[in-house]
Coordinates of C-alpha atoms in Angstrom, one line a residue:
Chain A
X1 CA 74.8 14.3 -83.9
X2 CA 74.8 10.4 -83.7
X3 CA 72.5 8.8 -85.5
X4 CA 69.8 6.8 -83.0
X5 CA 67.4 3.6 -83.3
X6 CA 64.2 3.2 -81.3
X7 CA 64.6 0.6 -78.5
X8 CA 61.7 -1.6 -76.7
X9 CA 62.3 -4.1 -74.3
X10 CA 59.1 -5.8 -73.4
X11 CA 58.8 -8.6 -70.9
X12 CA 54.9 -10.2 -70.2
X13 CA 54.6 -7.6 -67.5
X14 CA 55.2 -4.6 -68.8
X15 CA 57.5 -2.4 -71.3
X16 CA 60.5 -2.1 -69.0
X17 CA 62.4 0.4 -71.1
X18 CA 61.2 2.2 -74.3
X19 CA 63.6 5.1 -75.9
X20 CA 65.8 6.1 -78.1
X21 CA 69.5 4.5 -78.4
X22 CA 72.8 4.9 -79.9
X23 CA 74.0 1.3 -79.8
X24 CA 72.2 -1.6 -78.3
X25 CA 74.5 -4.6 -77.9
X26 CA 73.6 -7.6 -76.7
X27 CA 74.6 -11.6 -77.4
X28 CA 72.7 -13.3 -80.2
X29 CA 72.8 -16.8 -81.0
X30 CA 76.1 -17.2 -78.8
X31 CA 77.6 -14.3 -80.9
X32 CA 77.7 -10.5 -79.2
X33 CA 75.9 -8.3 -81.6
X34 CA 75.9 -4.3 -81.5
X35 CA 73.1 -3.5 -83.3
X36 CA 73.7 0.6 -84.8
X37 CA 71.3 3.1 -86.2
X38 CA 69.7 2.0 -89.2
X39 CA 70.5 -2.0 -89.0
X40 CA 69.4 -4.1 -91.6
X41 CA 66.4 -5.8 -91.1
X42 CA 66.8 -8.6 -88.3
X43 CA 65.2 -11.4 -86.4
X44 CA 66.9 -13.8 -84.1
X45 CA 67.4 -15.3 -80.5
X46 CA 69.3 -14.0 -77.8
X47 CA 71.0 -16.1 -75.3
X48 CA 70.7 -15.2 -71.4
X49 CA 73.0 -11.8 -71.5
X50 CA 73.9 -8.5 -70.3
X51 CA 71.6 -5.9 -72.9
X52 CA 73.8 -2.8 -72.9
X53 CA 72.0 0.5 -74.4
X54 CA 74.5 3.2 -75.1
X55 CA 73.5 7.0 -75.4
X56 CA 70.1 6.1 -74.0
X57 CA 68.0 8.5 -74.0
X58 CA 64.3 7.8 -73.0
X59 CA 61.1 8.4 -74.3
X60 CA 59.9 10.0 -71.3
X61 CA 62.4 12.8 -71.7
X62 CA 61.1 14.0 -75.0
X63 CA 58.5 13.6 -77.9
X64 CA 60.9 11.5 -80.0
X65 CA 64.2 12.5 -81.9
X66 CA 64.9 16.0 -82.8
X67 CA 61.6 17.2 -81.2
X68 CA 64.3 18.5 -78.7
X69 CA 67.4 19.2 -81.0
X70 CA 70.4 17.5 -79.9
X71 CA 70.0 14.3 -77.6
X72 CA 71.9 14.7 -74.9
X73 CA 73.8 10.8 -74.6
X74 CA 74.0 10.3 -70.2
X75 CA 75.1 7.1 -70.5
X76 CA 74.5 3.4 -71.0
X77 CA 71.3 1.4 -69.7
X78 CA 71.6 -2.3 -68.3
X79 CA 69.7 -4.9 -68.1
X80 CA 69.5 -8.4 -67.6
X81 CA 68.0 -10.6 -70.4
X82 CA 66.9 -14.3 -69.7
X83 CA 66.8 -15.2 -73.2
X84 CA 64.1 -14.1 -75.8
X85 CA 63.9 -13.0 -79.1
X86 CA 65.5 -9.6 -81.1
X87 CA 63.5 -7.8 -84.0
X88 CA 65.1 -4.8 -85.9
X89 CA 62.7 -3.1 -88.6
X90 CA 62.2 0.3 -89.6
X91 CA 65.4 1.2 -87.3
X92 CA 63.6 0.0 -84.4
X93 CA 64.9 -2.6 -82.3
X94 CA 62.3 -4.3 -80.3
X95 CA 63.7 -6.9 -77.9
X96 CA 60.6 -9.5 -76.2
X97 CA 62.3 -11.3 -73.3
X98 CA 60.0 -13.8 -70.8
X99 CA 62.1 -12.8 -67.9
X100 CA 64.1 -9.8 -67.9
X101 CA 65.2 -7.1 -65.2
X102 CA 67.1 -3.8 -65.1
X103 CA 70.1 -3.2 -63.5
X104 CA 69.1 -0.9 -60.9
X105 CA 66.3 -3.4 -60.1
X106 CA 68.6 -6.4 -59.4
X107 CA 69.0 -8.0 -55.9
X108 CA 72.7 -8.7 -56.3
X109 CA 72.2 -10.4 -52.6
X110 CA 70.0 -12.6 -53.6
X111 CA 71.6 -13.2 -57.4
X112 CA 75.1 -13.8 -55.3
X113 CA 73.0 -16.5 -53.1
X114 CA 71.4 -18.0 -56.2
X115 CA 74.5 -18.3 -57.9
X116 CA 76.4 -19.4 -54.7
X117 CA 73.5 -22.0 -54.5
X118 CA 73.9 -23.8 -58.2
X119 CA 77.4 -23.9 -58.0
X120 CA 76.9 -26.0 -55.5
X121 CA 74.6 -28.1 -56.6
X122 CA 76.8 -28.1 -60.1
X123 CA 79.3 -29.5 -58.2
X124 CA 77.6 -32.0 -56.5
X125 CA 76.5 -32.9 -59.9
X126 CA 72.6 -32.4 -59.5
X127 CA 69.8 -31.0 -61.9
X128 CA 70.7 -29.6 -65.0
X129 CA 68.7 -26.6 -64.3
X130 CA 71.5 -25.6 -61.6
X131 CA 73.4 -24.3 -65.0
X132 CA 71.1 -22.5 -66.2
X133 CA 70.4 -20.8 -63.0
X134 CA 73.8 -20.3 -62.4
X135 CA 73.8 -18.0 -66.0
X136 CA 71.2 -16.2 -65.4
X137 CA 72.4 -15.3 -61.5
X138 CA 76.3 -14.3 -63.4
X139 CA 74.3 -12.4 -65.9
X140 CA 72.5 -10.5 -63.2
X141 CA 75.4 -10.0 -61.0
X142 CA 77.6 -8.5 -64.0
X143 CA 74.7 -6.1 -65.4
X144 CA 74.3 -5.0 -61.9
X145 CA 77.7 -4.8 -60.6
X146 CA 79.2 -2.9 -63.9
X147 CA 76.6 -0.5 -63.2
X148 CA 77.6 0.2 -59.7
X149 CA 81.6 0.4 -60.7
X150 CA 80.3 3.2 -63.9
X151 CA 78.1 4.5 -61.1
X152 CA 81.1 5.4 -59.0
X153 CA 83.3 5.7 -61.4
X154 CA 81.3 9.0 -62.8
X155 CA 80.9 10.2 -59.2
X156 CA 84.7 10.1 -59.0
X157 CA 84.7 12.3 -62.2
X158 CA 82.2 14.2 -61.9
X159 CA 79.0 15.2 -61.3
X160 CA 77.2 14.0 -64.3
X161 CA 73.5 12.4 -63.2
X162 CA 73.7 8.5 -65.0
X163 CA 70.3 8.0 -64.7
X164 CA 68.5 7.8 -67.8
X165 CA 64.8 7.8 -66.9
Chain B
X1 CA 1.1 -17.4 -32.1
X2 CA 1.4 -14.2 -33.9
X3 CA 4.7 -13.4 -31.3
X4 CA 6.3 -16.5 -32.5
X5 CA 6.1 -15.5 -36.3
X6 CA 7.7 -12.1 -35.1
X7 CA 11.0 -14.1 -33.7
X8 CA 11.1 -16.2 -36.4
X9 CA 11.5 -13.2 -38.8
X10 CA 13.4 -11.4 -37.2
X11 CA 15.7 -14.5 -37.0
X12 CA 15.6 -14.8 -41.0
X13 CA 15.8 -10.8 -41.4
X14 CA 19.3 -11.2 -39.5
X15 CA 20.8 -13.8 -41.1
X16 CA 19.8 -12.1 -44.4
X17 CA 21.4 -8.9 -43.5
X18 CA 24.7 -11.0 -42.8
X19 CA 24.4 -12.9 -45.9
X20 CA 23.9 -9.1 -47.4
X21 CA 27.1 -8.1 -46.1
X22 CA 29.2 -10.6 -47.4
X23 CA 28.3 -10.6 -50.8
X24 CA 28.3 -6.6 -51.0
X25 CA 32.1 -7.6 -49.8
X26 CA 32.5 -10.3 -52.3
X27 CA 31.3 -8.0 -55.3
X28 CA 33.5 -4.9 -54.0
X29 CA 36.5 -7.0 -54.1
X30 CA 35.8 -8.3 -57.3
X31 CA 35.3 -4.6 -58.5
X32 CA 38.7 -3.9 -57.1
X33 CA 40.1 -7.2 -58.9
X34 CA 38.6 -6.3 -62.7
X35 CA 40.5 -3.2 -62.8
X36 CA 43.8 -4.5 -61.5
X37 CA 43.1 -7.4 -64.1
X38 CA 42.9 -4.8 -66.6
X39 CA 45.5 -3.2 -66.0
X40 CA 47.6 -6.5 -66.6
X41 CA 46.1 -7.0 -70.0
X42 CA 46.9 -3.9 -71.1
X43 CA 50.9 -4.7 -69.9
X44 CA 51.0 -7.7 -71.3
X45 CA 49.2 -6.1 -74.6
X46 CA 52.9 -5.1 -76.3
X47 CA 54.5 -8.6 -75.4
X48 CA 51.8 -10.8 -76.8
X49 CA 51.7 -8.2 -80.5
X50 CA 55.7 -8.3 -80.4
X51 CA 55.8 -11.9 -80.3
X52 CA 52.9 -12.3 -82.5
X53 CA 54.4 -9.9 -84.9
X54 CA 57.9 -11.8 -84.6
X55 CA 56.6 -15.2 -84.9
X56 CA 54.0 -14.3 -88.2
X57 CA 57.5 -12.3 -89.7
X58 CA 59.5 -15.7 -89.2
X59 CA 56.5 -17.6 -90.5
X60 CA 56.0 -16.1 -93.4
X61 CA 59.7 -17.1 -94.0
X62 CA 59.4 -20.7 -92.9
X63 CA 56.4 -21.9 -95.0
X64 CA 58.1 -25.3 -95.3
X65 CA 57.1 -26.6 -91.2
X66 CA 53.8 -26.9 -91.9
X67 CA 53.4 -29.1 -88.9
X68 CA 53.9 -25.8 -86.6
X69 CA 52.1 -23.7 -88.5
X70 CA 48.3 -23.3 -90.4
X71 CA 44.9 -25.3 -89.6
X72 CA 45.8 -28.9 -89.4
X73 CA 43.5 -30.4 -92.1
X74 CA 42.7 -34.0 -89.7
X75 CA 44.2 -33.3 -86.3
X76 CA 44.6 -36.8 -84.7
X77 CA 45.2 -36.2 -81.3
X78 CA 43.6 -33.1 -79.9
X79 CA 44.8 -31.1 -76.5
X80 CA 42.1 -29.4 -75.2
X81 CA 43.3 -26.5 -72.4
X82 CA 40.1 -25.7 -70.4
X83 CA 40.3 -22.6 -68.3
X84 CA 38.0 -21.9 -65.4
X85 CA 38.4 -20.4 -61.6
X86 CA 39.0 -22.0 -58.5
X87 CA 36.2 -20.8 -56.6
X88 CA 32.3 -20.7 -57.6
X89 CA 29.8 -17.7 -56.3
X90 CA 30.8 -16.3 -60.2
X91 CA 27.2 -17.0 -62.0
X92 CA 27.6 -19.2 -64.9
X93 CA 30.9 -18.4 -65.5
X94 CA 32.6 -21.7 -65.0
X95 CA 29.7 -23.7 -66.3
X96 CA 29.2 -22.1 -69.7
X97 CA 33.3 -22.7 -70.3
X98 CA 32.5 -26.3 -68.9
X99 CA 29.7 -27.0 -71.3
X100 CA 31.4 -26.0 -74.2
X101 CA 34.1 -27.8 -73.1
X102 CA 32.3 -31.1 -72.9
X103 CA 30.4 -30.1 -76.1
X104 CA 33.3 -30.0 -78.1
X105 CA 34.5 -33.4 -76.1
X106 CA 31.9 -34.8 -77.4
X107 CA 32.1 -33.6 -81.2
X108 CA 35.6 -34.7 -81.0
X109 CA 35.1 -38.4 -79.6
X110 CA 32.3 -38.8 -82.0
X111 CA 34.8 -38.0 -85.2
X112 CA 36.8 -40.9 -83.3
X113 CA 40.0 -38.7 -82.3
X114 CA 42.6 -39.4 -79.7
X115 CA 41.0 -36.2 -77.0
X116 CA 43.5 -34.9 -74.2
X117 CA 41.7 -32.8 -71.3
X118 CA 44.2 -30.4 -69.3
X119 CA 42.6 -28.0 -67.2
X120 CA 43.0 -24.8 -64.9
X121 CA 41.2 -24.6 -62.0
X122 CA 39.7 -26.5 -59.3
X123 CA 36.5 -26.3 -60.5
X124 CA 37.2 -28.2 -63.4
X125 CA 38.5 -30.8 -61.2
X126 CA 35.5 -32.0 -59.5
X127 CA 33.3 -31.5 -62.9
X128 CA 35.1 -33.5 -65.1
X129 CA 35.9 -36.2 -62.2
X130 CA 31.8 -36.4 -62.1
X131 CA 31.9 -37.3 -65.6
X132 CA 34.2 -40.0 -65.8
X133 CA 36.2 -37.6 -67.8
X134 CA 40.0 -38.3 -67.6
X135 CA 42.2 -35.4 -67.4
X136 CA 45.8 -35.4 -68.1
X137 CA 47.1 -32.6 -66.2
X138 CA 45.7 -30.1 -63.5
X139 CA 46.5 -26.9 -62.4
X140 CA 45.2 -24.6 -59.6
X141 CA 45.6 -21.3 -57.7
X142 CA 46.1 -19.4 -61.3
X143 CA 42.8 -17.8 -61.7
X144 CA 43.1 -15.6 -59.3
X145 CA 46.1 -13.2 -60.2
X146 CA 47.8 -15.2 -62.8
X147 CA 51.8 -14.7 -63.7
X148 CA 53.9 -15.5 -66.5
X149 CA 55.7 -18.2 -64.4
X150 CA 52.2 -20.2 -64.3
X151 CA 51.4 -19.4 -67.9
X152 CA 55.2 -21.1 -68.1
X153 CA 54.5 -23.8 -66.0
X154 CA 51.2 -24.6 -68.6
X155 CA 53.3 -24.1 -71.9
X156 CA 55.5 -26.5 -70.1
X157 CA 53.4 -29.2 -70.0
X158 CA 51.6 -29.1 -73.8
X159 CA 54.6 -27.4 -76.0
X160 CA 57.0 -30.4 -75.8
X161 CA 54.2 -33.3 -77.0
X162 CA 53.0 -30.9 -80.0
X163 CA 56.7 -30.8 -80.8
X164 CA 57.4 -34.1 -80.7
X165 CA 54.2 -34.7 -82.6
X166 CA 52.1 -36.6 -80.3
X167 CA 49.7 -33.8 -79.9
X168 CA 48.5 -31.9 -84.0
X169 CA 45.9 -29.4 -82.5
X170 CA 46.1 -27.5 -79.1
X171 CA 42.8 -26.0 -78.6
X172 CA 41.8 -23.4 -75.7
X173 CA 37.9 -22.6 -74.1
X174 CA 38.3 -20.0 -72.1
X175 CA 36.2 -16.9 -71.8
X176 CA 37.7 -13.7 -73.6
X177 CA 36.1 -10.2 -72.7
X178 CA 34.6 -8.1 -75.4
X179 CA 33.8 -5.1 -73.3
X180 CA 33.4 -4.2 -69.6
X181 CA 30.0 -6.1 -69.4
X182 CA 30.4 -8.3 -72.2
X183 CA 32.6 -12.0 -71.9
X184 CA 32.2 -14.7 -74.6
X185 CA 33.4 -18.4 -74.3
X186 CA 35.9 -19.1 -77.1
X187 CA 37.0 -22.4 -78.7
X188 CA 40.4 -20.8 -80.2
X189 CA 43.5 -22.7 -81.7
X190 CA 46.7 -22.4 -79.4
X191 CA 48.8 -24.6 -81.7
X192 CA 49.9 -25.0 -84.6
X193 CA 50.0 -21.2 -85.0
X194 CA 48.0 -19.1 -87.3
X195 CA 50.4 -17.7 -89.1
X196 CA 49.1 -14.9 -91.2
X197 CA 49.3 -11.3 -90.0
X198 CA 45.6 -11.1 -90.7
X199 CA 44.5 -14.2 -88.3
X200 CA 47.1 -13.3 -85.8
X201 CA 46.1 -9.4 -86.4
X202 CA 42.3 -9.6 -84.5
X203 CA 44.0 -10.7 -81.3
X204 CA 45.9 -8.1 -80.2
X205 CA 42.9 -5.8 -81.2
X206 CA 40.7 -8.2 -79.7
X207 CA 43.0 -7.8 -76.0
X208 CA 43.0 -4.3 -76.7
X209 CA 39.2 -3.9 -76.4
X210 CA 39.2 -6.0 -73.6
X211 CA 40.9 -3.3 -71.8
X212 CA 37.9 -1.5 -71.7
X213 CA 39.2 0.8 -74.4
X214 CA 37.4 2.9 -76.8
X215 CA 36.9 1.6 -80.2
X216 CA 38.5 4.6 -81.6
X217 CA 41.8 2.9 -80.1
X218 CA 41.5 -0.7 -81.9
X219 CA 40.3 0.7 -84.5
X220 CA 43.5 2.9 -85.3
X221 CA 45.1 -0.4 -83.4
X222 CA 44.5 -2.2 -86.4
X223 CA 45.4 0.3 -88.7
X224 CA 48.7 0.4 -87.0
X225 CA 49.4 -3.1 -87.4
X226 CA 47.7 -3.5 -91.7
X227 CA 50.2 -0.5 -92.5
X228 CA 53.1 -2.4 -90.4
X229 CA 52.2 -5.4 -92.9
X230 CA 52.4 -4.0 -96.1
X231 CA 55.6 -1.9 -95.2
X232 CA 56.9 -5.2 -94.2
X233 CA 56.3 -6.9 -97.0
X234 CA 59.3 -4.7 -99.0
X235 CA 61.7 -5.8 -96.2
X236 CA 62.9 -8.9 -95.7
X237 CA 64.8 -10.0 -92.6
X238 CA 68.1 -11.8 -91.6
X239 CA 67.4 -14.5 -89.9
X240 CA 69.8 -16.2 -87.1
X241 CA 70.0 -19.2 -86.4
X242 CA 68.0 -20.1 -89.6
X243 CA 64.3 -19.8 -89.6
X244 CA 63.5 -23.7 -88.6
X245 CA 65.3 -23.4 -85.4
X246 CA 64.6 -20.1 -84.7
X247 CA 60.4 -21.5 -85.2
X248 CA 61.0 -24.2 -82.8
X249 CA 62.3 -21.6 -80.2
X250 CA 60.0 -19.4 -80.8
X251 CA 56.6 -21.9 -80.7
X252 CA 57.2 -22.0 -77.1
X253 CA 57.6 -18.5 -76.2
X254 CA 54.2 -18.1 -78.3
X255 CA 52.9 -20.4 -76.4
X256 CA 53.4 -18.8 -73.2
X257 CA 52.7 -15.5 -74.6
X258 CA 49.1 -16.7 -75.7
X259 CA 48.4 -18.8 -72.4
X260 CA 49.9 -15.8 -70.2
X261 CA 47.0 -13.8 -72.2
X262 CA 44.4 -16.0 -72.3
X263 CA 44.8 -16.4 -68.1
X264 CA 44.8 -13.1 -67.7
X265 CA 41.4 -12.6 -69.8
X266 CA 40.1 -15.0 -67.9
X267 CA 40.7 -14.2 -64.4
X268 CA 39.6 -10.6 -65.4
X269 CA 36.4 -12.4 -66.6
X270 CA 36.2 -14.5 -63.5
X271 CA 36.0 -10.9 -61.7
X272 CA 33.5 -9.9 -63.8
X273 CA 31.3 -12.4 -63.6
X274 CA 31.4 -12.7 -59.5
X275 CA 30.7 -8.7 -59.3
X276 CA 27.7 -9.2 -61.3
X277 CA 26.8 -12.1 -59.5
X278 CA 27.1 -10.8 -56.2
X279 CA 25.5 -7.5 -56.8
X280 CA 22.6 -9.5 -58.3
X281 CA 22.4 -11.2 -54.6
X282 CA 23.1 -8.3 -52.8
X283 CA 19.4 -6.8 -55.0
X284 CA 18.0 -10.0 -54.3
X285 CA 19.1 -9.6 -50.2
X286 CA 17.8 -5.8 -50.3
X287 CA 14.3 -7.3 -52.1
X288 CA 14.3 -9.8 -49.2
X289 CA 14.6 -7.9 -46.6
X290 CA 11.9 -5.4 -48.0
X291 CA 9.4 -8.0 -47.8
X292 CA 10.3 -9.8 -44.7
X293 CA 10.4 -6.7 -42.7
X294 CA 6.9 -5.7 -44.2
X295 CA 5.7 -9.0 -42.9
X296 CA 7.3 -8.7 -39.9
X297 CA 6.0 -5.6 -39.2
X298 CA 2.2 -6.7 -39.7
X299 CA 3.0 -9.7 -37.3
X300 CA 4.6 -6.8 -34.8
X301 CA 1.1 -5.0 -35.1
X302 CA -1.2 -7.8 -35.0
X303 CA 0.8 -8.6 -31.6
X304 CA 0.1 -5.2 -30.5
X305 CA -3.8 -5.4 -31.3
X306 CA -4.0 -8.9 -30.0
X307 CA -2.5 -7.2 -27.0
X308 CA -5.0 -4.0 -26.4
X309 CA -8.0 -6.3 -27.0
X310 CA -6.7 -8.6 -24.3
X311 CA -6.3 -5.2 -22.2
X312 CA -9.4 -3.7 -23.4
X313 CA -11.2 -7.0 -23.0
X314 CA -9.6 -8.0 -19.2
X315 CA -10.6 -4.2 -18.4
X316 CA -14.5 -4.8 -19.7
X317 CA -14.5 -7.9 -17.6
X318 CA -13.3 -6.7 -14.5
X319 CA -15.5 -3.5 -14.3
X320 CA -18.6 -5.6 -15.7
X321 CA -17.1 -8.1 -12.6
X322 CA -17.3 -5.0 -10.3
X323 CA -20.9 -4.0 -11.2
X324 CA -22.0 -7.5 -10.4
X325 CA -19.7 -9.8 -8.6
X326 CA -21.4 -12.4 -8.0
X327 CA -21.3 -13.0 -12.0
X328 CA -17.7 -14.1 -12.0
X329 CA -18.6 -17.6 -11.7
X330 CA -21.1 -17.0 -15.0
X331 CA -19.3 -19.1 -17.7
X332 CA -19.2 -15.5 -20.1
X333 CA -17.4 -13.2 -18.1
X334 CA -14.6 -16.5 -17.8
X335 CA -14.4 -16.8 -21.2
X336 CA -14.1 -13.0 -22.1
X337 CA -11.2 -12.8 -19.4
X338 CA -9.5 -15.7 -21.3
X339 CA -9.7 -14.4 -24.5

């Protein structure tokens, strides 16, 4: 059985995903971090990234770990982070972003238009917010669209459900 | 003329019931708006702890920025953040925050401080433009359903001169809710940040009552977060990038954190306040029309008896005319057909 650390991502809104996780891995003070079960103790910022949960499995599902026996791993959660701040204590990993979405929720439209739209104005050389804007749109676009290529990719194997909620 | 009293009140009976109507409206909508406002405190509750808890953990670390952190001992230059609705028809709601507001205006100008005003809402607008009162920045349409992006757009505007130093004490009047039927104005600190767990521990408690919950929750709310602290106090974090930087990045996000809340306690106070309000004038309506259509209804009768004398009377003069005719020249019988 792997061993698995609470996750939280909170935004201002709401808690967008709260469960139990093999591996969370996201980019930290312009380093990629993979944080494991029973990480030291931890505080620092993370930069505008893809979040990757692996062996999600959330708290809907069950009454915590081992409530159920084994936790059945279905696969990895995305989401896009737009910078915010990473705590680990007591194996819990609590990550508090301002602005952050999941993958499934992402209008990869609209990110493509966004990012289509401050490339252009990079390149024109206007506002330095057209960089920024430009990271978070890529960020969006690659949480989204890896989770469409796993998505078919495990419908071409099999018939395994990915969803984790 | 007693018919000429009946049309007037029933003139003023009509446009009461109208009036009636729309504040019935006005307090159901706001009934609607408290719990949706509600609701949003209690989703922002987790964000506003875990950056609390974040911040006090890095703190605690960091002792040596006291600029950030702690009770500035003689703030020079104050920021005030005043927050009050855009529309009236709420009670006293914006007035008490706008008293204590100038109150503490005028403590502050009396100690001889430099005083920043910025303020939320238009009603602050034409108050403190009444008063000669200059104010440094303005922000409207936020009362109603506040986000994060205007709570953003705010931190925006005050974090960077506290940074750079030009501002030593951000201070907020708002109104917080203590319980469904209960909202206090507040003078609290915004920055520098209160940095121990047991100053920054009554807010989230404090938010969590607001959301109308039991006090069995904050209570065990609060033990929560005094057992967090002392299990805490055995670990001691990593910290990346090291703990100034990571302060300076994190002041901000505070910032917006504790705005985003105290916008969305307000606005749910704002709702409050207007239901009570209106359903205070929708009684006062009802009241109103109870005694107007009593009135009315003596006027209505009075009408009526004027009416059957005049019948009764004209009746009595023409058969006492018939009896003896050549009467109806006697100056009596002219005046009792007149009456």
């Amino acid at each position: 059985m792997a061993n698995l650390t609470h996750v939280e991502l909170i935004t201002p809104e709401r808690v967008l995903f709260s469960g139990e996780a093999e591996a969370v891995v996201l980019r930290a003070d312009g380093a990629d971090t993979t944080f494991l079960a029973n990480h030291m103790d931890y505080i620092g910022a993370v930069d505008v990234c893809v979040l990757r949960l692996e062996g999600v499995k959330a708290d809907g599902a069950s009454g915590g770990p081992g409530a159920q026996g084994e936790p059945d791993p279905v696969g990895e959660l995305r989401a896009a982070v737009h910078g915010g701040f990473v705590k680990v204590a007591d194996n819990e990993v609590t990550i508090v972003a301002g602005v952050a979405e999941l993958a499934e929720e992402i209008d990869v439209e609209r990110a493509e238009r966004a990012l289509q739209a401050a490339e252009g104005q990079l390149s024109a050389g206007e506002a330095v917010d057209a960089e920024a804007a430009a990271a978070r749109a890529r960020v969006r676009i690659e949480a989204a669209v890896r989770l469409k290529s796993d998505l078919s990719r495990l419908s071409d194997r099999g018939s395994r459900s990915l969803s984790p909620a | 003329m007693a018919g000429g009293q009946e049309r007037v009140l029933r003139r003023r009976i009509r446009t009461i019931e109208s009036t009636k109507k729309i504040t019935r409206s006005f307090e159901l909508i706001a009934a609607s708006q408290i719990s949706r406002a509600q609701g949003r405190i209690a989703g922002s509750r987790p964000y506003v702890k875990a950056i609390s808890d974040i911040l006090a953990e890095t703190a605690r670390e960091g002792g040596s920025s006291t600029r950030l952190l702690g009770i500035p001992e003689s703030p020079q230059n104050v920021l005030a953040l005043v927050i009050v609705a855009d529309r009236g028809l709420a009670g006293a709601y914006n007035s008490s925050v706008l008293r204590a507001a100038e109150r503490l205006i005028r403590s502050r100008s009396q100690e001889g401080r430099g005083f920043t005003v910025m303020a939320i809402g238009k009603k602050a607008q034409a108050y403190f433009r009444f008063r000669h009162q200059p104010v440094a920045q303005q922000f409207v349409a936020m009362s109603d359903r506040p986000t994060y992006e205007d709570a953003r757009r705010v931190a925006a505007v005050i974090v960077p001169p506290f940074l750079a130093g030009e501002v030593d004490l951000v201070q907020i009047v708002s109104t917080r809710i203590r319980s469904a039927s209960s909202q206090v104005v507040e003078t609290r600190q915004l920055l520098p940040v209160l940095p121990s767990p047991k100053q920054s521990g009554p807010k989230p408690s404090g938010v969590a009552q607001t959301a109308g919950e039991s006090a069995a929750t904050a209570v065990s709310a609060a033990g929560d977060h005094g057992s967090a602290g002392s299990e805490r106090k055995l670990g001691f974090f990593e910290f990346e990038p090291d703990v100034e930087q990571l302060l300076a990045q994190l002041i901000p996000l505070y910032a917006e954190a504790s705005i985003y809340a105290a916008l969305l306690e307000a606005s749910a106070s704002e709702h409050a306040s207007r239901q009570r309000a209106m359903s205070a004038a929708t009684e006062n309506a009802e009241e109103l029309l109870k005694t107007l259509k009593r009135v009315m209804n003596r006027a209505r009768q009075d009408s009526i008896t004027t009416e059957i004398m005049e019948i009764v009377g004209g009746s009595e003069a023409l058969r006492s005319a018939g009896d003896t005719p050549h009467d109806l020249t006697h100056p009596q019988a002219t005046e009792e057909q007149n009456r």
